mmCIF file with all atom_site columns, C-alpha atoms in Angstrom:
data_model
loop_
_atom_site.group_PDB
_atom_site.id
_atom_site.type_symbol
_atom_site.label_atom_id
_atom_site.label_alt_id
_atom_site.label_comp_id
_atom_site.label_asym_id
_atom_site.label_entity_id
_atom_site.label_seq_id
_atom_site.pdbx_PDB_ins_code
_atom_site.Cartn_x
_atom_site.Cartn_y
_atom_site.Cartn_z
_atom_site.occupancy
_atom_site.B_iso_or_equiv
_atom_site.pdbx_formal_charge
_atom_site.auth_seq_id
_atom_site.auth_comp_id
_atom_site.auth_asym_id
_atom_site.auth_atom_id
_atom_site.pdbx_PDB_model_num
ATOM 1   C CA . MET I 1 1   ? 0.000   0.000  0.000  1.00 0.00 ? 1   MET I CA 1
ATOM 2   C CA . LYS I 1 2   ? 1.412   3.392  -0.993 1.00 0.00 ? 2   LYS I CA 1
ATOM 3   C CA . THR I 1 3   ? 1.881   5.647  2.045  1.00 0.00 ? 3   THR I CA 1
ATOM 4   C CA . VAL I 1 4   ? 2.020   9.419  2.496  1.00 0.00 ? 4   VAL I CA 1
ATOM 5   C CA . THR I 1 5   ? 3.489   11.089 5.565  1.00 0.00 ? 5   THR I CA 1
ATOM 6   C CA . PHE I 1 6   ? 3.039   14.732 6.524  1.00 0.00 ? 6   PHE I CA 1
ATOM 7   C CA . SER I 1 7   ? 5.237   17.229 8.323  1.00 0.00 ? 7   SER I CA 1
ATOM 8   C CA . GLY I 1 8   ? 4.606   20.907 8.785  1.00 0.00 ? 8   GLY I CA 1
ATOM 9   C CA . HIS I 1 9   ? 4.831   23.786 11.157 1.00 0.00 ? 9   HIS I CA 1
ATOM 10  C CA . ARG I 1 10  ? 2.483   24.631 13.930 1.00 0.00 ? 10  ARG I CA 1
ATOM 11  C CA . ASN I 1 11  ? 0.477   27.799 13.468 1.00 0.00 ? 11  ASN I CA 1
ATOM 12  C CA . LYS I 1 12  ? 2.594   29.496 16.161 1.00 0.00 ? 12  LYS I CA 1
ATOM 13  C CA . VAL I 1 13  ? 5.446   29.346 13.643 1.00 0.00 ? 13  VAL I CA 1
ATOM 14  C CA . LEU I 1 14  ? 3.372   30.099 10.530 1.00 0.00 ? 14  LEU I CA 1
ATOM 15  C CA . LYS I 1 15  ? 1.382   32.906 12.167 1.00 0.00 ? 15  LYS I CA 1
ATOM 16  C CA . TRP I 1 16  ? -1.370  32.614 9.544  1.00 0.00 ? 16  TRP I CA 1
ATOM 17  C CA . SER I 1 17  ? -4.765  34.220 9.964  1.00 0.00 ? 17  SER I CA 1
ATOM 18  C CA . ASP I 1 18  ? -7.940  32.118 9.874  1.00 0.00 ? 18  ASP I CA 1
ATOM 19  C CA . VAL I 1 19  ? -8.547  33.415 6.344  1.00 0.00 ? 19  VAL I CA 1
ATOM 20  C CA . GLN I 1 20  ? -5.097  32.274 5.199  1.00 0.00 ? 20  GLN I CA 1
ATOM 21  C CA . ILE I 1 21  ? -5.560  28.850 6.820  1.00 0.00 ? 21  ILE I CA 1
ATOM 22  C CA . HIS I 1 22  ? -8.974  28.412 5.190  1.00 0.00 ? 22  HIS I CA 1
ATOM 23  C CA . TYR I 1 23  ? -7.595  29.418 1.784  1.00 0.00 ? 23  TYR I CA 1
ATOM 24  C CA . PHE I 1 24  ? -4.640  27.031 2.121  1.00 0.00 ? 24  PHE I CA 1
ATOM 25  C CA . LYS I 1 25  ? -6.792  24.085 3.181  1.00 0.00 ? 25  LYS I CA 1
ATOM 26  C CA . LYS I 1 26  ? -9.449  24.625 0.509  1.00 0.00 ? 26  LYS I CA 1
ATOM 27  C CA . ASN I 1 27  ? -7.339  25.634 -2.481 1.00 0.00 ? 27  ASN I CA 1
ATOM 28  C CA . ILE I 1 28  ? -4.015  23.890 -1.958 1.00 0.00 ? 28  ILE I CA 1
ATOM 29  C CA . LEU I 1 29  ? -4.129  21.091 0.595  1.00 0.00 ? 29  LEU I CA 1
ATOM 30  C CA . ALA I 1 30  ? -7.515  19.473 -0.162 1.00 0.00 ? 30  ALA I CA 1
ATOM 31  C CA . PRO I 1 31  ? -6.885  19.249 -3.936 1.00 0.00 ? 31  PRO I CA 1
ATOM 32  C CA . GLU I 1 32  ? -3.431  17.787 -3.307 1.00 0.00 ? 32  GLU I CA 1
ATOM 33  C CA . LEU I 1 33  ? -4.849  15.105 -0.990 1.00 0.00 ? 33  LEU I CA 1
ATOM 34  C CA . THR I 1 34  ? -7.506  14.198 -3.563 1.00 0.00 ? 34  THR I CA 1
ATOM 35  C CA . LYS I 1 35  ? -4.807  13.949 -6.251 1.00 0.00 ? 35  LYS I CA 1
ATOM 36  C CA . LEU I 1 36  ? -2.747  11.597 -4.074 1.00 0.00 ? 36  LEU I CA 1
ATOM 37  C CA . ILE I 1 37  ? -5.762  9.377  -3.385 1.00 0.00 ? 37  ILE I CA 1
ATOM 38  C CA . LYS I 1 38  ? -6.518  9.192  -7.107 1.00 0.00 ? 38  LYS I CA 1
ATOM 39  C CA . GLU I 1 39  ? -2.853  8.283  -7.737 1.00 0.00 ? 39  GLU I CA 1
ATOM 40  C CA . GLY I 1 40  ? -3.262  5.246  -5.465 1.00 0.00 ? 40  GLY I CA 1
ATOM 41  C CA . TYR I 1 41  ? -1.940  6.491  -2.146 1.00 0.00 ? 41  TYR I CA 1
ATOM 42  C CA . LEU I 1 42  ? -4.191  4.838  0.417  1.00 0.00 ? 42  LEU I CA 1
ATOM 43  C CA . HIS I 1 43  ? -2.292  4.982  3.732  1.00 0.00 ? 43  HIS I CA 1
ATOM 44  C CA . PHE I 1 44  ? -1.853  8.405  5.327  1.00 0.00 ? 44  PHE I CA 1
ATOM 45  C CA . ILE I 1 45  ? 0.274   8.943  8.449  1.00 0.00 ? 45  ILE I CA 1
ATOM 46  C CA . VAL I 1 46  ? -0.193  12.212 10.302 1.00 0.00 ? 46  VAL I CA 1
ATOM 47  C CA . GLY I 1 47  ? 2.047   13.270 13.196 1.00 0.00 ? 47  GLY I CA 1
ATOM 48  C CA . GLY I 1 48  ? -0.645  14.496 15.546 1.00 0.00 ? 48  GLY I CA 1
ATOM 49  C CA . ALA I 1 49  ? 0.741   17.996 16.185 1.00 0.00 ? 49  ALA I CA 1
ATOM 50  C CA . THR I 1 50  ? -1.133  21.274 16.108 1.00 0.00 ? 50  THR I CA 1
ATOM 51  C CA . GLY I 1 51  ? -1.241  23.394 12.953 1.00 0.00 ? 51  GLY I CA 1
ATOM 52  C CA . PHE I 1 52  ? -0.494  21.624 9.677  1.00 0.00 ? 52  PHE I CA 1
ATOM 53  C CA . ASP I 1 53  ? -1.031  18.115 11.086 1.00 0.00 ? 53  ASP I CA 1
ATOM 54  C CA . MET I 1 54  ? -4.515  18.973 12.363 1.00 0.00 ? 54  MET I CA 1
ATOM 55  C CA . TRP I 1 55  ? -5.437  20.608 9.031  1.00 0.00 ? 55  TRP I CA 1
ATOM 56  C CA . VAL I 1 56  ? -4.366  17.449 7.184  1.00 0.00 ? 56  VAL I CA 1
ATOM 57  C CA . LEU I 1 57  ? -6.206  15.237 9.642  1.00 0.00 ? 57  LEU I CA 1
ATOM 58  C CA . GLU I 1 58  ? -9.408  17.244 9.303  1.00 0.00 ? 58  GLU I CA 1
ATOM 59  C CA . LEU I 1 59  ? -9.286  17.035 5.503  1.00 0.00 ? 59  LEU I CA 1
ATOM 60  C CA . LEU I 1 60  ? -8.438  13.321 5.468  1.00 0.00 ? 60  LEU I CA 1
ATOM 61  C CA . ILE I 1 61  ? -11.386 12.541 7.737  1.00 0.00 ? 61  ILE I CA 1
ATOM 62  C CA . MET I 1 62  ? -13.630 14.485 5.360  1.00 0.00 ? 62  MET I CA 1
ATOM 63  C CA . ALA I 1 63  ? -12.079 12.689 2.358  1.00 0.00 ? 63  ALA I CA 1
ATOM 64  C CA . LYS I 1 64  ? -12.726 9.299  3.959  1.00 0.00 ? 64  LYS I CA 1
ATOM 65  C CA . LYS I 1 65  ? -16.462 9.894  3.516  1.00 0.00 ? 65  LYS I CA 1
ATOM 66  C CA . LYS I 1 66  ? -15.926 9.939  -0.249 1.00 0.00 ? 66  LYS I CA 1
ATOM 67  C CA . TYR I 1 67  ? -13.007 7.478  -0.291 1.00 0.00 ? 67  TYR I CA 1
ATOM 68  C CA . PRO I 1 68  ? -13.780 4.990  2.511  1.00 0.00 ? 68  PRO I CA 1
ATOM 69  C CA . HIS I 1 69  ? -10.925 2.727  1.406  1.00 0.00 ? 69  HIS I CA 1
ATOM 70  C CA . ILE I 1 70  ? -8.208  5.131  2.608  1.00 0.00 ? 70  ILE I CA 1
ATOM 71  C CA . PHE I 1 71  ? -6.447  4.320  5.883  1.00 0.00 ? 71  PHE I CA 1
ATOM 72  C CA . ILE I 1 72  ? -5.653  7.136  8.319  1.00 0.00 ? 72  ILE I CA 1
ATOM 73  C CA . GLU I 1 73  ? -2.994  6.611  10.980 1.00 0.00 ? 73  GLU I CA 1
ATOM 74  C CA . VAL I 1 74  ? -1.898  9.112  13.593 1.00 0.00 ? 74  VAL I CA 1
ATOM 75  C CA . ALA I 1 75  ? 1.623   8.693  14.957 1.00 0.00 ? 75  ALA I CA 1
ATOM 76  C CA . VAL I 1 76  ? 2.037   10.338 18.337 1.00 0.00 ? 76  VAL I CA 1
ATOM 77  C CA . PRO I 1 77  ? 5.457   10.753 19.936 1.00 0.00 ? 77  PRO I CA 1
ATOM 78  C CA . PHE I 1 78  ? 4.456   9.577  23.444 1.00 0.00 ? 78  PHE I CA 1
ATOM 79  C CA . PRO I 1 79  ? 1.298   9.051  25.557 1.00 0.00 ? 79  PRO I CA 1
ATOM 80  C CA . ASN I 1 80  ? -0.455  12.250 26.654 1.00 0.00 ? 80  ASN I CA 1
ATOM 81  C CA . HIS I 1 81  ? 1.564   14.349 24.224 1.00 0.00 ? 81  HIS I CA 1
ATOM 82  C CA . THR I 1 82  ? -1.263  16.906 24.237 1.00 0.00 ? 82  THR I CA 1
ATOM 83  C CA . GLN I 1 83  ? -0.953  17.666 27.957 1.00 0.00 ? 83  GLN I CA 1
ATOM 84  C CA . PHE I 1 84  ? 0.539   21.134 27.402 1.00 0.00 ? 84  PHE I CA 1
ATOM 85  C CA . TRP I 1 85  ? -1.782  22.139 24.560 1.00 0.00 ? 85  TRP I CA 1
ATOM 86  C CA . SER I 1 86  ? -4.597  24.613 24.938 1.00 0.00 ? 86  SER I CA 1
ATOM 87  C CA . ILE I 1 87  ? -7.981  23.128 25.833 1.00 0.00 ? 87  ILE I CA 1
ATOM 88  C CA . GLN I 1 88  ? -9.270  24.018 22.355 1.00 0.00 ? 88  GLN I CA 1
ATOM 89  C CA . GLU I 1 89  ? -6.341  22.252 20.658 1.00 0.00 ? 89  GLU I CA 1
ATOM 90  C CA . GLU I 1 90  ? -6.788  19.164 22.824 1.00 0.00 ? 90  GLU I CA 1
ATOM 91  C CA . VAL I 1 91  ? -10.544 19.017 22.156 1.00 0.00 ? 91  VAL I CA 1
ATOM 92  C CA . GLU I 1 92  ? -9.883  19.282 18.401 1.00 0.00 ? 92  GLU I CA 1
ATOM 93  C CA . PHE I 1 93  ? -7.261  16.520 18.551 1.00 0.00 ? 93  PHE I CA 1
ATOM 94  C CA . ASN I 1 94  ? -9.544  14.201 20.540 1.00 0.00 ? 94  ASN I CA 1
ATOM 95  C CA . LYS I 1 95  ? -12.398 14.804 18.094 1.00 0.00 ? 95  LYS I CA 1
ATOM 96  C CA . TYR I 1 96  ? -10.193 13.752 15.168 1.00 0.00 ? 96  TYR I CA 1
ATOM 97  C CA . ILE I 1 97  ? -8.344  10.906 16.877 1.00 0.00 ? 97  ILE I CA 1
ATOM 98  C CA . SER I 1 98  ? -11.642 9.145  17.528 1.00 0.00 ? 98  SER I CA 1
ATOM 99  C CA . GLN I 1 99  ? -12.265 9.005  13.773 1.00 0.00 ? 99  GLN I CA 1
ATOM 100 C CA . VAL I 1 100 ? -8.974  7.553  12.516 1.00 0.00 ? 100 VAL I CA 1
ATOM 101 C CA . ASP I 1 101 ? -8.215  3.939  11.673 1.00 0.00 ? 101 ASP I CA 1
ATOM 102 C CA . SER I 1 102 ? -5.094  3.555  13.787 1.00 0.00 ? 102 SER I CA 1
ATOM 103 C CA . THR I 1 103 ? -2.995  5.342  16.381 1.00 0.00 ? 103 THR I CA 1
ATOM 104 C CA . THR I 1 104 ? 0.674   4.504  16.854 1.00 0.00 ? 104 THR I CA 1
ATOM 105 C CA . ILE I 1 105 ? 2.465   5.609  20.014 1.00 0.00 ? 105 ILE I CA 1
ATOM 106 C CA . VAL I 1 106 ? 6.142   5.735  19.102 1.00 0.00 ? 106 VAL I CA 1
ATOM 107 C CA . THR I 1 107 ? 7.823   5.979  22.529 1.00 0.00 ? 107 THR I CA 1
ATOM 108 C CA . GLU I 1 108 ? 6.489   4.727  25.868 1.00 0.00 ? 108 GLU I CA 1
ATOM 109 C CA . ARG I 1 109 ? 7.163   8.038  27.685 1.00 0.00 ? 109 ARG I CA 1
ATOM 110 C CA . TYR I 1 110 ? 8.494   11.470 26.926 1.00 0.00 ? 110 TYR I CA 1
ATOM 111 C CA . GLU I 1 111 ? 12.181  11.585 25.987 1.00 0.00 ? 111 GLU I CA 1
ATOM 112 C CA . SER I 1 112 ? 14.036  14.485 24.399 1.00 0.00 ? 112 SER I CA 1
ATOM 113 C CA . SER I 1 113 ? 14.189  12.387 21.217 1.00 0.00 ? 113 SER I CA 1
ATOM 114 C CA . SER I 1 114 ? 10.486  11.397 21.173 1.00 0.00 ? 114 SER I CA 1
ATOM 115 C CA . TYR I 1 115 ? 9.503   13.838 18.416 1.00 0.00 ? 115 TYR I CA 1
ATOM 116 C CA . GLN I 1 116 ? 12.490  12.886 16.263 1.00 0.00 ? 116 GLN I CA 1
ATOM 117 C CA . LYS I 1 117 ? 11.701  9.179  16.719 1.00 0.00 ? 117 LYS I CA 1
ATOM 118 C CA . ARG I 1 118 ? 8.085   9.844  15.704 1.00 0.00 ? 118 ARG I CA 1
ATOM 119 C CA . ASN I 1 119 ? 9.264   11.662 12.572 1.00 0.00 ? 119 ASN I CA 1
ATOM 120 C CA . MET I 1 120 ? 11.682  8.862  11.683 1.00 0.00 ? 120 MET I CA 1
ATOM 121 C CA . TYR I 1 121 ? 8.930   6.260  12.141 1.00 0.00 ? 121 TYR I CA 1
ATOM 122 C CA . MET I 1 122 ? 6.676   8.155  9.747  1.00 0.00 ? 122 MET I CA 1
ATOM 123 C CA . ILE I 1 123 ? 9.405   8.740  7.156  1.00 0.00 ? 123 ILE I CA 1
ATOM 124 C CA . ASN I 1 124 ? 10.533  5.113  7.265  1.00 0.00 ? 124 ASN I CA 1
ATOM 125 C CA . MET I 1 125 ? 6.947   4.006  6.621  1.00 0.00 ? 125 MET I CA 1
ATOM 126 C CA . SER I 1 126 ? 6.277   6.404  3.746  1.00 0.00 ? 126 SER I CA 1
ATOM 127 C CA . ASP I 1 127 ? 6.627   6.509  0.001  1.00 0.00 ? 127 ASP I CA 1
ATOM 128 C CA . TYR I 1 128 ? 5.860   10.216 -0.197 1.00 0.00 ? 128 TYR I CA 1
ATOM 129 C CA . LEU I 1 129 ? 6.492   13.079 2.217  1.00 0.00 ? 129 LEU I CA 1
ATOM 130 C CA . MET I 1 130 ? 4.341   16.199 2.014  1.00 0.00 ? 130 MET I CA 1
ATOM 131 C CA . VAL I 1 131 ? 5.686   19.185 3.940  1.00 0.00 ? 131 VAL I CA 1
ATOM 132 C CA . LEU I 1 132 ? 4.723   22.729 4.759  1.00 0.00 ? 132 LEU I CA 1
ATOM 133 C CA . HIS I 1 133 ? 8.019   24.380 5.644  1.00 0.00 ? 133 HIS I CA 1
ATOM 134 C CA . LEU I 1 134 ? 9.253   27.930 6.003  1.00 0.00 ? 134 LEU I CA 1
ATOM 135 C CA . PRO I 1 135 ? 12.829  27.924 4.645  1.00 0.00 ? 135 PRO I CA 1
ATOM 136 C CA . LYS I 1 136 ? 14.025  30.341 7.341  1.00 0.00 ? 136 LYS I CA 1
ATOM 137 C CA . ASN I 1 137 ? 13.006  27.906 10.094 1.00 0.00 ? 137 ASN I CA 1
ATOM 138 C CA . LYS I 1 138 ? 15.974  25.552 10.358 1.00 0.00 ? 138 LYS I CA 1
ATOM 139 C CA . ASN I 1 139 ? 15.377  24.575 13.974 1.00 0.00 ? 139 ASN I CA 1
ATOM 140 C CA . SER I 1 140 ? 12.287  22.450 13.576 1.00 0.00 ? 140 SER I CA 1
ATOM 141 C CA . GLY I 1 141 ? 11.106  18.879 13.276 1.00 0.00 ? 141 GLY I CA 1
ATOM 142 C CA . THR I 1 142 ? 9.923   19.652 9.754  1.00 0.00 ? 142 THR I CA 1
ATOM 143 C CA . PHE I 1 143 ? 13.409  20.795 8.746  1.00 0.00 ? 143 PHE I CA 1
ATOM 144 C CA . ASN I 1 144 ? 14.846  17.594 10.239 1.00 0.00 ? 144 ASN I CA 1
ATOM 145 C CA . ALA I 1 145 ? 12.229  15.498 8.420  1.00 0.00 ? 145 ALA I CA 1
ATOM 146 C CA . ILE I 1 146 ? 13.219  17.029 5.099  1.00 0.00 ? 146 ILE I CA 1
#
């Protein structure tokens, strides 16, 4: 099964307005996901972070209604990785996580390398990596994934 993995910045880094996020999801991200599905990519692994990951997850869950054969996996770095998120971010994550096909917990507890191990798991599983990266941001998990 052909697999796509995603890596991208959190909105704290992007600093996009709601209008910019909506435009990106509707006009760039959603059409690209549909194209990948039509090209035979059926397994999608999302990293379970805020920002880009949640946008991808939202769109994949919507796409699954039209393409029920796709498989959505969320790879989280460690249990309770959302513990320092805002309540709104955690509620959004929990809403989406209940609708995916599989959740993979990469490390048993938080370690300084947990996020890097999660990224390496996803990359090692994938045939295609889709990223949203600001070139000036060289101190990020997305930069390391690339």
